[in-house]
XYZ file of C-alpha atoms in Angstrom:
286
model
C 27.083 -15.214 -5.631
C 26.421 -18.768 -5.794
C 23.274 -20.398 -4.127
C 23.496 -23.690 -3.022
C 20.403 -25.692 -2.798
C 20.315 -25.473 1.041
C 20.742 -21.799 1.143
C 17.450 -21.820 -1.453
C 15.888 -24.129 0.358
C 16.538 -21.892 4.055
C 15.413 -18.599 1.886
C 11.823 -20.311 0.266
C 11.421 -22.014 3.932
C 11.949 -18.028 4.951
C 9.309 -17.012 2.925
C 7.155 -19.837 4.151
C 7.240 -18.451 7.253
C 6.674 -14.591 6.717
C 3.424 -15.309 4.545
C 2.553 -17.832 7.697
C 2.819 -14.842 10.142
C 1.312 -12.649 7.720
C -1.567 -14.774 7.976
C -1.940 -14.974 11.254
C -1.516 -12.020 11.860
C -4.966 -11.097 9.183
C -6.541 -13.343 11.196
C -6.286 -12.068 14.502
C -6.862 -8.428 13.249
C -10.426 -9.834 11.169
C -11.973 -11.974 14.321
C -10.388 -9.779 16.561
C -11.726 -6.339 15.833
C -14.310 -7.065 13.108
C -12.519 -5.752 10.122
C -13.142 -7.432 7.231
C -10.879 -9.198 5.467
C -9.525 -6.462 2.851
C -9.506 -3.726 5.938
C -6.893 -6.866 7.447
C -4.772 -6.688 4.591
C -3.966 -3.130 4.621
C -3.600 -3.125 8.140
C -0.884 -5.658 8.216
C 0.563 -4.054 4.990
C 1.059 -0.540 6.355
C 2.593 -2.325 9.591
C 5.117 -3.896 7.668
C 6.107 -0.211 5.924
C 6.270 0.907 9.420
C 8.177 -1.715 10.364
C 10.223 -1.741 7.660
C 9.698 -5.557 6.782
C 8.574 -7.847 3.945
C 8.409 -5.667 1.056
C 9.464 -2.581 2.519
C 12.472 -3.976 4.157
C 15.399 -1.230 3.853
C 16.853 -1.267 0.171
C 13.324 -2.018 -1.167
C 11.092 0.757 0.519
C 11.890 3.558 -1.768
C 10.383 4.007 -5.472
C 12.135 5.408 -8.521
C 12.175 9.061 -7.669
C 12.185 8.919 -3.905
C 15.274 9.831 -1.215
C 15.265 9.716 2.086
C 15.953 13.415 3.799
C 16.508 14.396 7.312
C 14.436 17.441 8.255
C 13.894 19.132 11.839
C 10.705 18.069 13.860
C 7.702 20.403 13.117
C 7.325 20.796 16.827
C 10.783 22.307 17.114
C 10.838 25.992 18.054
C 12.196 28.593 15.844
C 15.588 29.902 17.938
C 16.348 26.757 19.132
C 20.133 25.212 18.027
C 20.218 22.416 15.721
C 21.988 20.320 17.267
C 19.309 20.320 20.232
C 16.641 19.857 17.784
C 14.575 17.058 16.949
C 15.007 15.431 13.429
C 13.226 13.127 11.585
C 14.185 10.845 8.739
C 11.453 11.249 5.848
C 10.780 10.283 2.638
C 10.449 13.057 -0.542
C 9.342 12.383 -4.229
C 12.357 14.426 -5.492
C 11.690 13.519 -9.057
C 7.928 12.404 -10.514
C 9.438 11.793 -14.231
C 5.759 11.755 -16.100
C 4.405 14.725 -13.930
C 7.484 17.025 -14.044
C 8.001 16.595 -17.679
C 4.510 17.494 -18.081
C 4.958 20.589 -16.515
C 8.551 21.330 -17.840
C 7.331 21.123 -21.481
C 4.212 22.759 -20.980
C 5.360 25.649 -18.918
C 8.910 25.960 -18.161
C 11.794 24.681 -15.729
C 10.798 27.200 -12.850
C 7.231 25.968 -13.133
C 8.878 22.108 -13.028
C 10.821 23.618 -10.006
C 8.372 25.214 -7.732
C 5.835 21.870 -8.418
C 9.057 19.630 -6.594
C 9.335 22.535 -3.958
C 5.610 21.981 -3.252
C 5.307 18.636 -3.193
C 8.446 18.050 -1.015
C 7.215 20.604 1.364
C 3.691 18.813 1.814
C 5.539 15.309 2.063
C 7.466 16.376 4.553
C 4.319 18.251 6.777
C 2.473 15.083 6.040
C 5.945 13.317 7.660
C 5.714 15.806 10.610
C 8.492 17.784 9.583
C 9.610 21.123 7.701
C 12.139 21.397 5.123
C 13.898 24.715 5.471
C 14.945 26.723 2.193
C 18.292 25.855 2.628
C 16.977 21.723 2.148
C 15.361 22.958 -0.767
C 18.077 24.358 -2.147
C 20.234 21.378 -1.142
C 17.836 18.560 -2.728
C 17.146 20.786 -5.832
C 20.474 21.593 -6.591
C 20.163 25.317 -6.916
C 20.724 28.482 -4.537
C 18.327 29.644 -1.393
C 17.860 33.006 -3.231
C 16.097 31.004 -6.058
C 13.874 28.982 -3.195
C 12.538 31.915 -1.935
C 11.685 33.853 -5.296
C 10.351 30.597 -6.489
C 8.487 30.606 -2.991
C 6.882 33.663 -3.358
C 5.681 33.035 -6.712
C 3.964 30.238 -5.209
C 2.317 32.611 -2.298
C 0.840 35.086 -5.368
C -0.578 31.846 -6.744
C -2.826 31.627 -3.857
C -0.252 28.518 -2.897
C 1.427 28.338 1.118
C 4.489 26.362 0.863
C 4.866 24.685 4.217
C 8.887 25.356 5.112
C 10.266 26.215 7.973
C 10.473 29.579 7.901
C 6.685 30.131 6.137
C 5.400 27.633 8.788
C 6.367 29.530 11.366
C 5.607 33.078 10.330
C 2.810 32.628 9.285
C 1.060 29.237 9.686
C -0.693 26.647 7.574
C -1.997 27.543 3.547
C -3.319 26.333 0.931
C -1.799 23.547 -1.126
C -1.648 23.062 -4.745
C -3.878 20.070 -3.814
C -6.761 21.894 -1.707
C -6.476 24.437 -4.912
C -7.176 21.735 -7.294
C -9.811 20.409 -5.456
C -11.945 23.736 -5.022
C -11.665 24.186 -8.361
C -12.996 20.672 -8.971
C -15.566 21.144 -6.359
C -16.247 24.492 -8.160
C -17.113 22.585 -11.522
C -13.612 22.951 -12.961
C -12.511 19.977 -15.254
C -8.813 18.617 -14.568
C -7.520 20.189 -17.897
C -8.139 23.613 -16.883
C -7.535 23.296 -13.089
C -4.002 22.111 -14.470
C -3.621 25.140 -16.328
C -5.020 27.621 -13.384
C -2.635 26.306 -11.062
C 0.179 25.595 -13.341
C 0.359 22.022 -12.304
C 0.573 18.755 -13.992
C -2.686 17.112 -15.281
C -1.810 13.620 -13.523
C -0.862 15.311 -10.501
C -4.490 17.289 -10.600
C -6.105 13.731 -11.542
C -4.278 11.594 -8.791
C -5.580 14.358 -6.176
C -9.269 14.408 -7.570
C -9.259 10.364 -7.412
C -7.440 10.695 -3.550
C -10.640 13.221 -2.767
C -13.004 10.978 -4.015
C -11.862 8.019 -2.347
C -11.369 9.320 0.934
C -15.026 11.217 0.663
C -16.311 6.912 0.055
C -14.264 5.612 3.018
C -15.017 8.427 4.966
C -18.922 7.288 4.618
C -18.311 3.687 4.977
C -16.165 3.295 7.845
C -16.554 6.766 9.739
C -13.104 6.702 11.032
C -10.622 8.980 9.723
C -7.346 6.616 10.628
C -9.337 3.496 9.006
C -9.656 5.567 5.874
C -6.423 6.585 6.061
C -4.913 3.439 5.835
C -7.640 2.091 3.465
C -6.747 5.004 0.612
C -3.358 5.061 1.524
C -2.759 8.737 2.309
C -1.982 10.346 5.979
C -4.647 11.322 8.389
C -3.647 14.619 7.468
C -4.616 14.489 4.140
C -7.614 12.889 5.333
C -8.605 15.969 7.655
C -8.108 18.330 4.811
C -10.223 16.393 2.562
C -13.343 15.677 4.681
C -13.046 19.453 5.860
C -13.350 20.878 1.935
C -16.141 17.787 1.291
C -17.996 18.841 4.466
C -17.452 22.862 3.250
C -19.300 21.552 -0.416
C -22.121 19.492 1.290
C -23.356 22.866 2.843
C -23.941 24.633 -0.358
C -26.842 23.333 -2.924
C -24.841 24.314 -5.612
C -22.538 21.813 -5.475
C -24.624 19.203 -5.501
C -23.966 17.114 -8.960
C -20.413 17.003 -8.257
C -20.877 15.511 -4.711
C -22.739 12.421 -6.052
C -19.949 12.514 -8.755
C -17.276 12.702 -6.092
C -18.863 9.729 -3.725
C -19.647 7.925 -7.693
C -16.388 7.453 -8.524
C -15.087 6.476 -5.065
C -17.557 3.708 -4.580
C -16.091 2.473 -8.167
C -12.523 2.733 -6.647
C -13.275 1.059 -3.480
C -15.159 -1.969 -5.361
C -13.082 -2.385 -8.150
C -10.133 -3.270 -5.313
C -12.451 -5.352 -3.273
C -12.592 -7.720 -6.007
C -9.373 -7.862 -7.327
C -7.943 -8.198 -3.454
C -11.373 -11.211 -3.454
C -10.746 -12.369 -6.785
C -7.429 -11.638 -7.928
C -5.002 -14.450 -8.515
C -4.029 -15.463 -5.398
C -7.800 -16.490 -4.204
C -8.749 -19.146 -2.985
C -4.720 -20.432 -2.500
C -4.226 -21.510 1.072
C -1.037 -19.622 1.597
Protein backbone atom coordinates (compact mmCIF):
# COMPACT_ATOMS: atom_id res chain seq x y z
CA UNK A 1 0.00 0.00 0.00
CA UNK A 2 0.92 3.38 -0.93
CA UNK A 3 1.35 6.23 1.72
CA UNK A 4 0.71 9.51 0.74
CA UNK A 5 2.38 12.26 2.55
CA UNK A 6 -0.84 13.24 4.41
CA UNK A 7 -1.60 9.81 5.54
CA UNK A 8 2.31 9.95 7.04
CA UNK A 9 1.88 13.03 8.20
CA UNK A 10 -1.85 11.93 10.19
CA UNK A 11 0.16 8.58 11.42
CA UNK A 12 3.61 10.64 12.94
CA UNK A 13 0.94 13.41 14.22
CA UNK A 14 -0.69 9.94 15.80
CA UNK A 15 2.28 9.13 17.43
CA UNK A 16 2.71 12.67 18.61
CA UNK A 17 -0.12 12.32 20.45
CA UNK A 18 0.16 8.79 22.18
CA UNK A 19 3.77 9.69 23.56
CA UNK A 20 1.88 13.18 24.68
CA UNK A 21 -0.69 11.12 26.71
CA UNK A 22 1.87 8.80 27.71
CA UNK A 23 3.42 11.61 29.32
CA UNK A 24 0.87 12.89 30.99
CA UNK A 25 -0.22 10.26 32.07
CA UNK A 26 3.72 9.56 34.03
CA UNK A 27 3.12 12.65 35.32
CA UNK A 28 0.04 12.42 37.07
CA UNK A 29 0.95 8.88 38.41
CA UNK A 30 4.74 10.51 39.81
CA UNK A 31 3.15 13.84 41.62
CA UNK A 32 0.16 12.08 42.19
CA UNK A 33 1.06 9.09 44.29
CA UNK A 34 4.79 9.64 44.89
CA UNK A 35 6.22 7.05 42.63
CA UNK A 36 9.19 7.88 41.20
CA UNK A 37 9.71 8.33 37.90
CA UNK A 38 10.88 4.67 36.72
CA UNK A 39 7.93 3.10 39.14
CA UNK A 40 5.68 5.70 36.47
CA UNK A 41 6.96 4.09 33.57
CA UNK A 42 6.08 0.63 34.32
CA UNK A 43 2.91 1.59 35.58
CA UNK A 44 1.74 3.18 32.44
CA UNK A 45 3.51 0.34 30.47
CA UNK A 46 1.67 -2.59 32.04
CA UNK A 47 -1.64 -0.40 31.54
CA UNK A 48 -1.14 -0.25 28.04
CA UNK A 49 -0.64 -4.41 27.91
CA UNK A 50 -3.81 -4.42 29.76
CA UNK A 51 -5.29 -2.26 27.61
CA UNK A 52 -4.07 -3.62 24.75
CA UNK A 53 -2.59 -0.26 23.30
CA UNK A 54 0.68 1.28 22.06
CA UNK A 55 2.94 -1.54 21.76
CA UNK A 56 0.77 -4.20 22.76
CA UNK A 57 -2.01 -3.26 20.51
CA UNK A 58 -3.62 -6.67 19.09
CA UNK A 59 -1.26 -8.15 16.27
CA UNK A 60 1.80 -6.90 18.24
CA UNK A 61 1.20 -8.30 21.87
CA UNK A 62 2.37 -11.77 21.30
CA UNK A 63 6.23 -12.89 21.06
CA UNK A 64 7.72 -15.57 18.84
CA UNK A 65 6.53 -18.66 20.61
CA UNK A 66 3.37 -17.39 22.22
CA UNK A 67 -0.63 -18.26 21.27
CA UNK A 68 -3.40 -17.15 22.69
CA UNK A 69 -5.66 -20.20 24.34
CA UNK A 70 -9.03 -20.18 25.83
CA UNK A 71 -9.12 -22.10 29.11
CA UNK A 72 -12.07 -22.41 31.79
CA UNK A 73 -11.98 -19.95 34.85
CA UNK A 74 -10.07 -21.48 37.85
CA UNK A 75 -13.05 -20.61 39.95
CA UNK A 76 -15.28 -22.86 37.88
CA UNK A 77 -16.56 -25.95 39.69
CA UNK A 78 -15.72 -29.37 38.63
CA UNK A 79 -19.42 -30.86 37.33
CA UNK A 80 -20.44 -27.84 36.02
CA UNK A 81 -21.29 -27.81 31.87
CA UNK A 82 -19.05 -25.98 29.69
CA UNK A 83 -21.02 -24.08 28.13
CA UNK A 84 -22.12 -22.45 31.60
CA UNK A 85 -18.61 -22.03 32.49
CA UNK A 86 -16.48 -19.16 32.69
CA UNK A 87 -13.54 -18.86 30.15
CA UNK A 88 -10.77 -16.83 29.87
CA UNK A 89 -8.59 -15.87 26.95
CA UNK A 90 -4.77 -16.36 28.03
CA UNK A 91 -1.59 -16.27 26.78
CA UNK A 92 0.93 -19.67 26.72
CA UNK A 93 4.70 -19.87 25.72
CA UNK A 94 3.94 -22.94 23.53
CA UNK A 95 7.41 -23.01 22.13
CA UNK A 96 10.74 -21.40 24.09
CA UNK A 97 13.16 -22.38 20.99
CA UNK A 98 16.67 -21.90 23.11
CA UNK A 99 15.18 -23.58 26.33
CA UNK A 100 13.38 -26.56 24.69
CA UNK A 101 16.24 -27.41 22.50
CA UNK A 102 18.29 -27.39 25.49
CA UNK A 103 16.35 -29.87 27.03
CA UNK A 104 15.50 -31.93 23.83
CA UNK A 105 19.24 -32.51 23.12
CA UNK A 106 20.24 -32.99 26.50
CA UNK A 107 17.55 -35.32 27.61
CA UNK A 108 15.02 -36.35 25.21
CA UNK A 109 11.62 -35.24 23.45
CA UNK A 110 9.40 -36.40 26.52
CA UNK A 111 11.65 -34.38 28.79
CA UNK A 112 11.18 -31.28 26.00
CA UNK A 113 7.43 -32.27 26.36
CA UNK A 114 6.59 -32.37 29.96
CA UNK A 115 8.90 -28.82 30.40
CA UNK A 116 5.96 -27.12 27.73
CA UNK A 117 3.23 -29.05 29.81
CA UNK A 118 4.65 -27.30 32.91
CA UNK A 119 5.16 -24.15 31.88
CA UNK A 120 1.76 -23.82 30.08
CA UNK A 121 0.08 -25.09 33.12
CA UNK A 122 1.76 -22.35 35.47
CA UNK A 123 1.01 -19.58 32.72
CA UNK A 124 -2.22 -20.33 32.68
CA UNK A 125 -2.69 -20.50 36.94
CA UNK A 126 -0.71 -17.33 36.86
CA UNK A 127 -3.68 -16.18 34.09
CA UNK A 128 -6.35 -17.50 36.55
CA UNK A 129 -7.18 -20.38 34.63
CA UNK A 130 -6.58 -24.30 34.20
CA UNK A 131 -5.76 -26.03 31.12
CA UNK A 132 -7.38 -29.44 31.15
CA UNK A 133 -5.40 -32.55 29.64
CA UNK A 134 -7.41 -32.55 26.79
CA UNK A 135 -5.81 -28.56 26.03
CA UNK A 136 -2.66 -30.12 26.52
CA UNK A 137 -3.09 -32.57 24.27
CA UNK A 138 -4.70 -30.14 21.81
CA UNK A 139 -1.76 -27.39 21.94
CA UNK A 140 0.95 -30.17 21.99
CA UNK A 141 -0.25 -32.05 19.29
CA UNK A 142 -0.27 -35.46 20.85
CA UNK A 143 -2.96 -37.78 22.68
CA UNK A 144 -4.50 -37.23 26.46
CA UNK A 145 -3.12 -40.73 27.34
CA UNK A 146 0.44 -39.27 26.73
CA UNK A 147 -0.57 -35.95 29.00
CA UNK A 148 -1.30 -37.87 31.78
CA UNK A 149 1.75 -40.42 31.74
CA UNK A 150 3.85 -37.45 31.02
CA UNK A 151 1.87 -35.88 34.08
CA UNK A 152 2.64 -38.34 36.40
CA UNK A 153 6.18 -38.45 35.64
CA UNK A 154 6.15 -34.97 36.60
CA UNK A 155 4.26 -35.80 40.15
CA UNK A 156 7.32 -38.58 40.95
CA UNK A 157 9.62 -35.65 40.22
CA UNK A 158 8.38 -33.96 43.22
CA UNK A 159 6.61 -31.54 40.36
CA UNK A 160 2.36 -30.62 40.71
CA UNK A 161 1.22 -29.74 37.35
CA UNK A 162 -1.60 -27.30 37.88
CA UNK A 163 -4.54 -28.75 35.29
CA UNK A 164 -7.78 -29.05 35.78
CA UNK A 165 -8.24 -32.20 36.89
CA UNK A 166 -4.84 -32.19 39.38
CA UNK A 167 -6.10 -28.75 40.62
CA UNK A 168 -9.01 -29.97 41.72
CA UNK A 169 -8.18 -33.31 43.26
CA UNK A 170 -5.78 -32.45 44.88
CA UNK A 171 -4.79 -28.75 45.15
CA UNK A 172 -1.77 -26.54 44.62
CA UNK A 173 2.20 -28.22 44.24
CA UNK A 174 5.24 -27.54 43.67
CA UNK A 175 6.53 -26.04 40.45
CA UNK A 176 9.56 -26.74 38.53
CA UNK A 177 10.31 -23.11 39.58
CA UNK A 178 9.81 -23.34 43.55
CA UNK A 179 12.06 -26.71 42.89
CA UNK A 180 14.76 -24.78 41.35
CA UNK A 181 14.75 -22.28 43.77
CA UNK A 182 15.09 -24.60 46.99
CA UNK A 183 17.71 -26.10 45.46
CA UNK A 184 19.35 -22.71 44.89
CA UNK A 185 18.43 -21.64 48.31
CA UNK A 186 19.89 -25.06 49.37
CA UNK A 187 23.42 -24.09 47.83
CA UNK A 188 22.76 -25.83 44.51
CA UNK A 189 24.48 -24.11 41.45
CA UNK A 190 22.14 -23.68 38.23
CA UNK A 191 24.08 -26.48 36.33
CA UNK A 192 23.13 -29.13 38.62
CA UNK A 193 19.65 -27.86 39.68
CA UNK A 194 19.12 -28.17 35.76
CA UNK A 195 20.12 -31.60 35.81
CA UNK A 196 18.06 -32.58 39.21
CA UNK A 197 15.01 -31.34 37.80
CA UNK A 198 15.56 -32.16 34.24
CA UNK A 199 15.02 -28.63 33.16
CA UNK A 200 16.74 -26.22 30.97
CA UNK A 201 19.73 -24.21 32.38
CA UNK A 202 18.21 -20.74 31.09
CA UNK A 203 14.96 -21.63 32.32
CA UNK A 204 16.70 -22.46 35.98
CA UNK A 205 18.77 -19.06 35.48
CA UNK A 206 15.76 -16.78 34.39
CA UNK A 207 13.89 -18.15 37.67
CA UNK A 208 16.99 -17.60 40.06
CA UNK A 209 17.34 -13.86 38.54
CA UNK A 210 13.09 -13.50 38.91
CA UNK A 211 13.79 -14.68 42.82
CA UNK A 212 16.36 -12.36 43.30
CA UNK A 213 14.71 -9.47 41.96
CA UNK A 214 11.53 -9.80 43.53
CA UNK A 215 13.43 -10.61 47.10
CA UNK A 216 15.14 -6.51 46.19
CA UNK A 217 11.73 -4.99 45.34
CA UNK A 218 10.14 -6.76 47.91
CA UNK A 219 12.61 -4.75 50.46
CA UNK A 220 12.43 -1.53 48.72
CA UNK A 221 8.94 -0.89 48.10
CA UNK A 222 7.11 -3.38 50.61
CA UNK A 223 4.23 -3.88 48.37
CA UNK A 224 3.76 -7.04 46.68
CA UNK A 225 1.58 -5.51 43.51
CA UNK A 226 4.37 -2.61 43.18
CA UNK A 227 6.92 -5.36 42.86
CA UNK A 228 4.95 -7.12 40.73
CA UNK A 229 4.74 -4.73 38.19
CA UNK A 230 8.33 -3.47 38.81
CA UNK A 231 9.91 -7.24 37.97
CA UNK A 232 7.37 -7.95 35.66
CA UNK A 233 5.94 -11.23 36.96
CA UNK A 234 2.24 -11.80 38.58
CA UNK A 235 1.48 -11.22 42.18
CA UNK A 236 1.33 -14.79 42.25
CA UNK A 237 4.66 -15.41 41.51
CA UNK A 238 5.42 -12.76 43.84
CA UNK A 239 3.60 -14.60 46.87
CA UNK A 240 5.45 -17.75 46.13
CA UNK A 241 8.69 -16.08 46.08
CA UNK A 242 8.62 -13.93 49.26
CA UNK A 243 7.00 -17.09 51.02
CA UNK A 244 10.30 -19.50 50.08
CA UNK A 245 12.68 -16.11 50.84
CA UNK A 246 10.84 -15.59 54.16
CA UNK A 247 11.09 -19.78 54.75
CA UNK A 248 15.31 -19.19 54.11
CA UNK A 249 15.59 -16.01 56.34
CA UNK A 250 14.51 -18.28 59.34
CA UNK A 251 17.31 -20.70 59.08
CA UNK A 252 21.15 -19.49 59.78
CA UNK A 253 22.25 -21.75 57.36
CA UNK A 254 21.24 -20.07 54.59
CA UNK A 255 22.67 -17.12 55.24
CA UNK A 256 25.50 -16.44 52.36
CA UNK A 257 23.07 -17.10 49.76
CA UNK A 258 20.50 -14.54 51.12
CA UNK A 259 22.98 -11.62 50.82
CA UNK A 260 23.79 -13.29 47.41
CA UNK A 261 20.13 -13.39 46.51
CA UNK A 262 19.32 -9.52 47.67
CA UNK A 263 23.30 -8.86 45.85
CA UNK A 264 22.36 -9.58 42.66
CA UNK A 265 18.88 -8.00 42.76
CA UNK A 266 20.10 -4.65 43.89
CA UNK A 267 22.51 -5.01 40.64
CA UNK A 268 19.34 -5.77 38.53
CA UNK A 269 17.26 -3.08 39.88
CA UNK A 270 20.20 -0.37 39.39
CA UNK A 271 21.52 -1.40 36.32
CA UNK A 272 17.70 -0.55 34.85
CA UNK A 273 17.44 2.61 36.81
CA UNK A 274 20.11 3.98 34.79
CA UNK A 275 19.56 2.82 31.55
CA UNK A 276 15.59 3.91 31.98
CA UNK A 277 17.75 7.60 33.57
CA UNK A 278 20.37 7.48 31.14
CA UNK A 279 19.52 5.55 28.24
CA UNK A 280 19.09 7.27 24.92
CA UNK A 281 16.07 8.87 25.12
CA UNK A 282 17.16 11.21 28.29
CA UNK A 283 16.95 14.26 28.56
CA UNK A 284 14.60 14.47 25.02
CA UNK A 285 11.46 16.40 25.78
CA UNK A 286 9.12 13.96 24.18
Amino acid sequence: MIQTYAHQKLLHETRLDLKTLETMFTNLITFGTNCSPFESEVIVEKAKEVFAIGDHAEGNILQPGQMIWTALDMNEPPGKPLHACKLRRIILAHIKPKEDAEVRRQYNRSAKRQQQINRMAVEAQEQQALLSQEDLAEILDTDVRTIRRDIQDLRKQGISVPTRGQQKDIGPGVTHRVQAITLFLEEKEPVEIARIIKHSLTAVERYIDTFCRVVYCQRRFRNNLKTALVVGVSVHTVNTYLGLHTDACEDPTYRERIAEIEARGRVYYKHVDFKKKHGPNSGRKI
